Amino acid sequence: MPDYDVLCIGNAIVDIIAQCDEEFLETNGIIKGAMNLIDTQRAELLYSRMGPAIEASGGSAGNTAAGVASFGGRAAFFGKVSNDALGEIYAHDIHAQGVAFDTIPLKGEPTTARSMIFVTPDGERSMNTYLGACVELGPEDVEADKASGAKVT
């Protein structure tokens, strides 16, 4: 019998979700309803300006693994985080969902990926995503025995 029902490989991104008004979007040059890839400096600037937020593990592959686990399936995920506070949040959240996540964190730069999601009163989401450490995921991070021991990869 396979060790895992599903094994996912992808971007380990922490979603940082905050409410905002239209003025905040305009003041910060954020295009309403769009997803923009941003660099480190822009990520730090937007984070310093955002209000109270909820932080949770995200990224489509990690979310898929969490979904499988929440329905009782055995799931594993390979994605790269950094050895920082957001990396710890990511690992905590995905483990709490019952997903096997053992990728060794990156030491130093770049920092853990994050998607700052600004939600306006009408429910529209505007995403500004910094990919950070997740682009450092390489073949050496994927355990061959774990990958071969999955029904679906």
Coordinates of C-alpha atoms in Angstrom, one line a residue:
M1 CA 0.0 0.0 0.0
P2 CA 1.4 3.5 -0.9
D3 CA 2.5 5.7 2.0
Y4 CA 0.5 8.7 0.7
D5 CA -2.6 9.1 -1.3
V6 CA -1.4 12.4 -2.8
L7 CA 2.0 14.0 -2.9
C8 CA 2.1 17.7 -3.9
I9 CA 5.1 19.8 -5.0
G10 CA 4.8 23.5 -5.2
N11 CA 5.2 27.0 -3.8
A12 CA 5.0 27.3 0.0
I13 CA 3.4 30.7 0.4
V14 CA 2.0 32.3 3.6
D15 CA -1.2 34.1 2.9
I16 CA -1.4 37.4 4.9
I17 CA -5.0 38.6 4.7
A18 CA -6.1 42.1 5.8
Q19 CA -9.1 44.3 5.4
C20 CA -8.6 47.6 3.7
D21 CA -10.5 50.4 2.0
E22 CA -10.3 51.7 -1.6
E23 CA -8.1 54.6 -0.5
F24 CA -5.5 52.2 0.8
L25 CA -5.3 50.5 -2.6
E26 CA -5.0 53.8 -4.4
T27 CA -2.4 55.2 -2.0
N28 CA -0.2 52.1 -2.4
G29 CA -0.6 51.7 -6.1
I30 CA -2.4 48.3 -5.8
I31 CA -4.6 47.3 -8.7
K32 CA -8.0 46.1 -7.3
G33 CA -8.7 42.5 -8.0
A34 CA -5.3 41.7 -9.5
M35 CA -2.5 39.4 -8.5
N36 CA 0.9 41.1 -8.8
L37 CA 4.3 39.5 -8.3
I38 CA 6.5 41.8 -6.1
D39 CA 10.1 42.1 -5.0
T40 CA 11.5 42.1 -1.4
Q41 CA 11.4 45.8 -1.0
R42 CA 7.7 46.1 -2.1
A43 CA 6.8 43.2 0.2
E44 CA 8.4 44.8 3.2
L45 CA 6.8 48.2 2.4
L46 CA 3.3 46.8 2.0
Y47 CA 3.6 44.6 5.1
S48 CA 4.6 47.7 7.1
R49 CA 1.5 49.6 5.9
M50 CA -1.1 46.9 6.3
G51 CA -3.4 46.7 9.2
P52 CA -4.2 43.7 11.4
A53 CA -3.9 40.5 9.4
I54 CA -4.5 36.8 9.5
E55 CA -1.6 34.6 8.5
A56 CA -2.1 31.1 7.2
S57 CA -0.3 28.6 5.0
G58 CA -1.3 28.8 1.4
G59 CA -0.2 28.2 -2.2
S60 CA -2.2 25.9 -4.5
A61 CA -0.2 22.7 -4.0
G62 CA 0.0 23.1 -0.2
N63 CA -3.7 23.9 -0.1
T64 CA -4.5 20.8 -2.2
A65 CA -2.5 18.6 0.2
A66 CA -4.3 20.2 3.2
G67 CA -7.7 19.5 1.5
V68 CA -6.8 15.9 0.9
A69 CA -5.8 15.5 4.5
S70 CA -8.9 17.2 5.8
F71 CA -11.0 14.6 4.1
G72 CA -9.0 11.8 5.7
G73 CA -6.5 11.2 2.9
R74 CA -2.8 10.8 3.5
A75 CA -1.0 13.7 2.0
A76 CA 2.6 15.0 1.7
F77 CA 3.9 18.3 0.4
F78 CA 7.3 19.5 -0.8
G79 CA 7.8 23.2 -0.8
K80 CA 10.6 25.6 0.4
V81 CA 10.3 28.0 3.3
S82 CA 13.0 30.0 5.0
N83 CA 14.1 29.5 8.6
D84 CA 12.1 32.6 9.8
A85 CA 8.8 33.4 11.5
L86 CA 6.7 33.0 8.4
G87 CA 8.4 29.7 7.6
E88 CA 7.4 28.5 11.1
I89 CA 3.8 29.6 10.6
Y90 CA 3.7 27.7 7.3
A91 CA 5.1 24.5 8.8
H92 CA 2.8 24.7 11.8
D93 CA -0.4 25.3 9.8
I94 CA 0.3 22.5 7.2
H95 CA 1.3 20.0 9.9
A96 CA -1.9 20.9 11.9
Q97 CA -3.9 19.9 8.8
G98 CA -2.2 16.5 8.9
V99 CA 0.1 16.9 6.0
A100 CA 3.6 15.5 6.0
F101 CA 5.9 18.4 5.3
D102 CA 9.6 17.8 6.0
T103 CA 11.5 20.0 3.5
I104 CA 14.5 21.4 5.2
P105 CA 14.1 25.2 5.6
L106 CA 16.4 27.6 3.8
K107 CA 18.9 29.4 6.1
G108 CA 19.1 33.1 5.4
E109 CA 17.8 34.9 2.3
P110 CA 15.5 34.9 0.6
T111 CA 12.7 34.9 3.2
T112 CA 9.6 32.8 3.2
A113 CA 7.2 33.6 0.4
R114 CA 4.0 35.6 1.2
S115 CA 0.9 36.8 -0.5
M116 CA -0.5 39.9 1.0
I117 CA -4.1 39.8 0.2
F118 CA -6.0 43.1 0.7
V119 CA -9.8 42.7 0.9
T120 CA -12.0 45.7 0.3
P121 CA -15.5 46.0 1.9
D122 CA -17.1 44.6 -1.3
G123 CA -15.1 41.3 -0.8
E124 CA -12.7 41.9 -3.7
R125 CA -9.2 40.5 -3.2
S126 CA -6.1 42.2 -4.4
M127 CA -3.0 40.0 -4.1
N128 CA 0.7 41.1 -3.9
T129 CA 2.9 38.0 -3.9
Y130 CA 6.6 37.8 -3.1
L131 CA 7.9 34.3 -4.1
G132 CA 11.0 34.4 -1.9
A133 CA 12.3 31.1 -0.6
C134 CA 9.9 28.9 -2.6
V135 CA 12.0 29.6 -5.8
E136 CA 14.9 27.8 -4.1
L137 CA 13.1 24.4 -4.1
G138 CA 15.3 22.0 -6.1
P139 CA 15.5 18.3 -6.9
E140 CA 17.5 17.7 -3.8
D141 CA 14.5 18.8 -1.7
V142 CA 12.2 16.1 -3.1
E143 CA 12.7 12.8 -1.3
A144 CA 12.5 10.1 -4.0
D145 CA 11.3 7.4 -1.7
K146 CA 8.4 9.6 -0.5
A147 CA 7.5 10.5 -4.1
S148 CA 7.6 6.9 -5.3
G149 CA 5.5 5.9 -2.3
A150 CA 2.5 8.0 -3.3
K151 CA -0.6 7.0 -5.3
V152 CA -0.7 10.4 -7.0
T153 CA 2.2 12.8 -7.5

